[in-house]
Short mmCIF file of C-alpha atoms in Angstrom, two decimals:
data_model
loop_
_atom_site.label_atom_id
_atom_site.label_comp_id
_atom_site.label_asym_id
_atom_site.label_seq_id
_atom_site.Cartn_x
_atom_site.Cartn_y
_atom_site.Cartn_z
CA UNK B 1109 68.73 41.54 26.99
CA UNK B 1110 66.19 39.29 27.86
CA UNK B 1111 64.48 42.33 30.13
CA UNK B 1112 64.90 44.40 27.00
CA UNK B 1113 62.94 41.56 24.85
CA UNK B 1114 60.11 41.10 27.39
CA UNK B 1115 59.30 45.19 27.34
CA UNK B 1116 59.36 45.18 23.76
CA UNK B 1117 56.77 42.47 23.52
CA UNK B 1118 55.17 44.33 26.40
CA UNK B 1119 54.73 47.23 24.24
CA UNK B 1120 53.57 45.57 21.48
CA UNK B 1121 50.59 43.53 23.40
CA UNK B 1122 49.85 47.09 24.56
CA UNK B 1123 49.40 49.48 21.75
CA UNK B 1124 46.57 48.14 20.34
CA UNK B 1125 44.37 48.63 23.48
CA UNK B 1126 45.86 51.50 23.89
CA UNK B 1127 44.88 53.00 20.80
CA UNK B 1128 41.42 51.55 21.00
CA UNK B 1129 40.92 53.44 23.95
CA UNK B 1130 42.01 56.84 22.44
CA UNK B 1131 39.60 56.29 19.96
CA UNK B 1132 36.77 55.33 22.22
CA UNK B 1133 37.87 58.20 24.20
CA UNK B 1134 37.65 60.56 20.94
CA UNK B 1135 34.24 59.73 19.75
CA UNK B 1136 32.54 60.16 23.58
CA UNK B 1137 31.53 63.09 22.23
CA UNK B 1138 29.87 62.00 18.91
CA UNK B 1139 28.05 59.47 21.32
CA UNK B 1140 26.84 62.35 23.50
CA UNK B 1141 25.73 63.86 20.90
CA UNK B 1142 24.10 60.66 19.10
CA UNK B 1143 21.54 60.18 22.62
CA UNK B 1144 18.51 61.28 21.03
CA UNK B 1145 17.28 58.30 18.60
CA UNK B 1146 17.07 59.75 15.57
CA UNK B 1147 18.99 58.74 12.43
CA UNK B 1148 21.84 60.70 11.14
CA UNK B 1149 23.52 60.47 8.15
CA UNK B 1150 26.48 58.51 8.29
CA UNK B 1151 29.07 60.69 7.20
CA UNK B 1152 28.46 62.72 10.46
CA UNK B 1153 29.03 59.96 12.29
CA UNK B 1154 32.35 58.93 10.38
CA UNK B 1155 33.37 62.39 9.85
CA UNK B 1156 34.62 63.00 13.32
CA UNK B 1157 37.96 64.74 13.17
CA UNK B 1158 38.34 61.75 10.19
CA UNK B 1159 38.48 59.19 13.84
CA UNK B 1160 36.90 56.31 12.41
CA UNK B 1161 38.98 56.85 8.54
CA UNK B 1162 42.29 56.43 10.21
CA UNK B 1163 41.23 52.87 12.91
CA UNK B 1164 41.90 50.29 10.05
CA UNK B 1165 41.92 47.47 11.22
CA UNK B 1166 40.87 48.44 14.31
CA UNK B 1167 37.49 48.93 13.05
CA UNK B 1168 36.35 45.75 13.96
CA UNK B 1169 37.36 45.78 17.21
CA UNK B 1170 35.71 49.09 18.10
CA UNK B 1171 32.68 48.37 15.70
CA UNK B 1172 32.11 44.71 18.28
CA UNK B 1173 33.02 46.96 22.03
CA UNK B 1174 29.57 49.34 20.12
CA UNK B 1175 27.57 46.45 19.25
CA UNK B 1176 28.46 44.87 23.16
CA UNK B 1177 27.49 48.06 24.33
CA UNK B 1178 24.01 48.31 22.09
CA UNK B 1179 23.41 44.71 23.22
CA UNK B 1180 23.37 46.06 27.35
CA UNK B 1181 21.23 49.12 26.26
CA UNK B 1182 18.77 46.42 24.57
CA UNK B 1183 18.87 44.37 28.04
CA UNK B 1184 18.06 47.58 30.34
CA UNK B 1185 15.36 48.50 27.67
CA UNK B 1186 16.71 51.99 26.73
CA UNK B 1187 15.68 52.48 23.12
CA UNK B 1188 18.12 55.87 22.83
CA UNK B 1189 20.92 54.57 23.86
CA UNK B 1190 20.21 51.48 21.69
CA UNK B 1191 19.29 53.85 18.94
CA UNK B 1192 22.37 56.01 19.39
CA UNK B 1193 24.74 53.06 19.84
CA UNK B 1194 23.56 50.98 16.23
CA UNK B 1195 24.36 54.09 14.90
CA UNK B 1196 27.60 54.08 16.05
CA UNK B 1197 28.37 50.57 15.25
CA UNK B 1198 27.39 50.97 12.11
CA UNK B 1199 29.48 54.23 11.47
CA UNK B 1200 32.84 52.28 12.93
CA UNK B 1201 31.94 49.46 10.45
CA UNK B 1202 29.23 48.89 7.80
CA UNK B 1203 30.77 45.91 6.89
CA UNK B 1204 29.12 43.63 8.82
CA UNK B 1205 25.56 42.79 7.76
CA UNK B 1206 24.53 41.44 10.86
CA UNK B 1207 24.61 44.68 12.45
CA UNK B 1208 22.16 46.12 10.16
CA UNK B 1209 19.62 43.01 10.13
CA UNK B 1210 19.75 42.93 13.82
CA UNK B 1211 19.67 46.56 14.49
CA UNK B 1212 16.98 46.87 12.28
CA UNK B 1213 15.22 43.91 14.22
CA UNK B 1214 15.78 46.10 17.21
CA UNK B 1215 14.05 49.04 15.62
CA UNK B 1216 11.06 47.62 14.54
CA UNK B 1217 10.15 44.97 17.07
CA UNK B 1218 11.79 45.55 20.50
CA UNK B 1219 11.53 49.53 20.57
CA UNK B 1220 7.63 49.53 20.34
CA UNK B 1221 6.94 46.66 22.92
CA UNK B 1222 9.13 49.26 25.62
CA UNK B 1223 6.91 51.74 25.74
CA UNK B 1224 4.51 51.75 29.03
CA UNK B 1225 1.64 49.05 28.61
CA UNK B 1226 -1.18 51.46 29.30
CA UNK B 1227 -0.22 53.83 26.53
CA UNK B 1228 -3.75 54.15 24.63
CA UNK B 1229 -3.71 51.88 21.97
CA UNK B 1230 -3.61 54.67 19.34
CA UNK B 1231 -0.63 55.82 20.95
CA UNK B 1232 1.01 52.26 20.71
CA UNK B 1233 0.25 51.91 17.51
CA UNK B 1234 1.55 55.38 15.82
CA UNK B 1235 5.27 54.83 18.15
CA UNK B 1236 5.36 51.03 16.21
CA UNK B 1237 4.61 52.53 12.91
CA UNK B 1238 7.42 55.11 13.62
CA UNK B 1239 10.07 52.49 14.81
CA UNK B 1240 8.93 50.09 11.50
CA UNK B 1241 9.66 53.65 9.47
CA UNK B 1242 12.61 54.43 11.53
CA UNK B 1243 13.86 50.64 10.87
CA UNK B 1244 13.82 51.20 7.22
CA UNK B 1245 15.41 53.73 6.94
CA UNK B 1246 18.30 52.14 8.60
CA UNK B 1247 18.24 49.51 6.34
CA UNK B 1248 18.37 52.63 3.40
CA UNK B 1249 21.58 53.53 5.20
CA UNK B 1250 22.48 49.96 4.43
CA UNK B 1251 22.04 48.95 1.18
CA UNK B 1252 23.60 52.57 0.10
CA UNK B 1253 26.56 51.15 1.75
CA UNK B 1254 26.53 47.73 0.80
CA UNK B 1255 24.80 48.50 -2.67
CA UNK B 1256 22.19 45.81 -3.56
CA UNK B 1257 21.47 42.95 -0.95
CA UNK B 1258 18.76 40.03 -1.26
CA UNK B 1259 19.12 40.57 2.87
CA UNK B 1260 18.68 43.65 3.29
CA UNK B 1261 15.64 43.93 0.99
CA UNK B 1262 14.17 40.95 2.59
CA UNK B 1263 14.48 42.22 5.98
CA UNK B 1264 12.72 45.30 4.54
CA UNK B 1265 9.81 43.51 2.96
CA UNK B 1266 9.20 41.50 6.29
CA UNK B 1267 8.71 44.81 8.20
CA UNK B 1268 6.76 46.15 5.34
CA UNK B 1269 4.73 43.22 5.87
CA UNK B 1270 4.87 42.39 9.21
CA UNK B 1271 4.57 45.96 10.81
CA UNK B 1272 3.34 47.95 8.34
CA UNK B 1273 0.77 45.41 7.24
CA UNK B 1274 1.74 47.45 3.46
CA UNK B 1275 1.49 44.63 0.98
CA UNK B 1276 2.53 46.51 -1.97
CA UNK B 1277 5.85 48.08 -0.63
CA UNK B 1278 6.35 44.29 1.02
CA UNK B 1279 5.77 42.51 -2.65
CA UNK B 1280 8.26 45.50 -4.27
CA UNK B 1281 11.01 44.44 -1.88
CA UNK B 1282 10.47 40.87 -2.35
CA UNK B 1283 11.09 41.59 -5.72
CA UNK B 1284 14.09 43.91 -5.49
CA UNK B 1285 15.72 40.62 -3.16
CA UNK B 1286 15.05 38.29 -5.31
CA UNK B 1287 16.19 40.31 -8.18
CA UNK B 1288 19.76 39.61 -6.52
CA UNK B 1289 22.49 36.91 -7.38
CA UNK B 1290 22.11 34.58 -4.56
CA UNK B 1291 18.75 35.10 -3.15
CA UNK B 1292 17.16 32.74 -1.52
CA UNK B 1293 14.31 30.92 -3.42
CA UNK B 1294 11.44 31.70 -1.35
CA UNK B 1295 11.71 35.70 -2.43
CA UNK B 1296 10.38 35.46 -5.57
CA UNK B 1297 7.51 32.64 -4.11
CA UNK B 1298 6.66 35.04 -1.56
CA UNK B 1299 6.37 38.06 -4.09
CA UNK B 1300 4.06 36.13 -6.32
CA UNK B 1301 1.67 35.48 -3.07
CA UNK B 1302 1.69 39.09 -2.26
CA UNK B 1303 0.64 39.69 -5.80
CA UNK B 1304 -2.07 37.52 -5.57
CA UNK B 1305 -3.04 38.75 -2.36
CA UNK B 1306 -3.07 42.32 -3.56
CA UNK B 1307 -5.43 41.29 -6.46
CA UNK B 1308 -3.34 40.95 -9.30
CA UNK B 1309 -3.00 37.14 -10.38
CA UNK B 1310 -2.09 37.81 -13.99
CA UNK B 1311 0.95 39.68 -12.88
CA UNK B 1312 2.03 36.91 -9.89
CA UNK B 1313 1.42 34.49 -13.37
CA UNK B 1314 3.93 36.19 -15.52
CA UNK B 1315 6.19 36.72 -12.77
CA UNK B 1316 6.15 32.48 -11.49
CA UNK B 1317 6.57 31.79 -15.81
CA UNK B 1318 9.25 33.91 -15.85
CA UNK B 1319 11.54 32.48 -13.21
CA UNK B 1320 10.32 28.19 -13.56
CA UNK B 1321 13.01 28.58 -16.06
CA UNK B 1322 15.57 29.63 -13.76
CA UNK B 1323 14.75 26.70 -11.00
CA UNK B 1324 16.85 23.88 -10.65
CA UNK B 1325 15.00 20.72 -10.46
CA UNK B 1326 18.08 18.92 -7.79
CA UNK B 1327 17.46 21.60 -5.78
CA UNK B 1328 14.86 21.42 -3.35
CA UNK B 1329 15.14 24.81 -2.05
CA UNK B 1330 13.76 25.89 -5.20
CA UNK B 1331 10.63 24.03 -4.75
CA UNK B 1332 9.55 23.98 -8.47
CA UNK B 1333 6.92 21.81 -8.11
CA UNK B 1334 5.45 24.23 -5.58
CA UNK B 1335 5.86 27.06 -8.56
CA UNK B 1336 4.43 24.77 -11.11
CA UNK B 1337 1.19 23.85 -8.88
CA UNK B 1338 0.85 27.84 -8.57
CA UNK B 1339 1.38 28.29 -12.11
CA UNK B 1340 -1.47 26.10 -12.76
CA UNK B 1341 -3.70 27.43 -10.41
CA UNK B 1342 -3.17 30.89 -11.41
CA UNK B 1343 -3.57 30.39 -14.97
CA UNK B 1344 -7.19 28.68 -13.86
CA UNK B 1345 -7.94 31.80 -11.79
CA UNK B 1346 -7.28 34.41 -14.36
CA UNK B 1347 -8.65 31.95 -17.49
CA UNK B 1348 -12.17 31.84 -15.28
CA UNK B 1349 -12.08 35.99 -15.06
#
């Protein structure tokens, strides 16, 4: 009885792996296939003889063994296999938003910093702009499976701004995050300054009047006196045009 007992528990301590590895072992092929970086849609990636549709809860667990595996791609400095493996993180679970913030980190600032340092500078710079581009439109993958996130736009405005240098698509998405319930404060201060720095105070002015209202004034987060000392400074800037 008590041999009987011990194999049953046996059994059951050894399914899961075992089914983990069948489905490891079932989408070696997608990941063969998934070597060159480029980005493909996710229902390619999910739609593997329906693989992924049928894991459950084993999702997460196969979704983490991907990201371990992105993580030692990232350490040996081999952007297609890092490419190839977000991808395939991200297709055996969106859920997580980590794995798009991070990959996306990947993308846009690791990637170009690989390539060999006596590219000519021209060269250098055209492979960052591609990985920024690239980066984004993981993040697109993102939000159409999240829907609306004050993260995920962020993370796209600071690679608008940070390595595009494009101030207008970096104030938009500033704008879209802080548009969301639950964004941090310092999305819609940020937008304003991009506003100004683009050349349009009377907008950045309407936008900082519109959302004092909204600030708490326990919160220091919210820094309203920051948004009232703007206000004022604006309004002196555009009264003096």
């Amino acid at each position: 009885m008590f041999s009987s007992t011990a194999n049953s528990r046996l059994a059951l301590w050894l399914v899961p792996p075992a089914l983990l590895l069948g489905a490891v072992w079932a989408l070696r092929p997608v990941e063969s296939r998934l070597l060159p970086p480029v980005l493909l849609p996710s229902a390619a990636l999910a739609g593997s003889g329906g693989t992924l549709a049928v894991l459950g809860g084993m999702r997460t667990v196969l979704a983490g063994g991907f990201w371990l595996r992105t993580n030692l791609a990232w350490e040996r400095r081999d952007a297609s296999a890092t490419t190839a493996l977000l991808h395939l993180t991200v297709a055996a679970d969106e859920r997580p938003l980590t794995f798009w913030l991070n990959g996306a980190r990947m993308i846009a600032y690791d990637l170009p910093q690989w390539a060999p340092a006596d590219a000519p500078v021209a060269v250098q710079q055209r492979n960052a702009g591609e990985q920024a581009r690239t980066a984004l439109a993981f993040l697109e993958r993102g939000l159409r499976s999240h829907g609306p996130a004050a993260e995920l736009y962020i993370e796209m405005a600071n690679i608008h701004l940070h390595r595009l240098h494009d101030l207008e698509n970096a104030a938009r998405c500033y704008r879209l995050a802080a548009e969301q319930s639950g964004a941090p404060y310092y999305a819609a201060r940020i937008h304003a300054e991009l506003l100004r720095e683009l050349g349009r105070p009377a907008e950045a002015l309407a936008w900082l009047q519109l959302i004092l209202p909204g600030l708490p004034r326990d919160d220091p987060a919210a820094r309203r006196d920051v948004v009232i000392q703007r206000i004022k400074e604006l309004e002196s800037e555009t009264a003096a045009k």
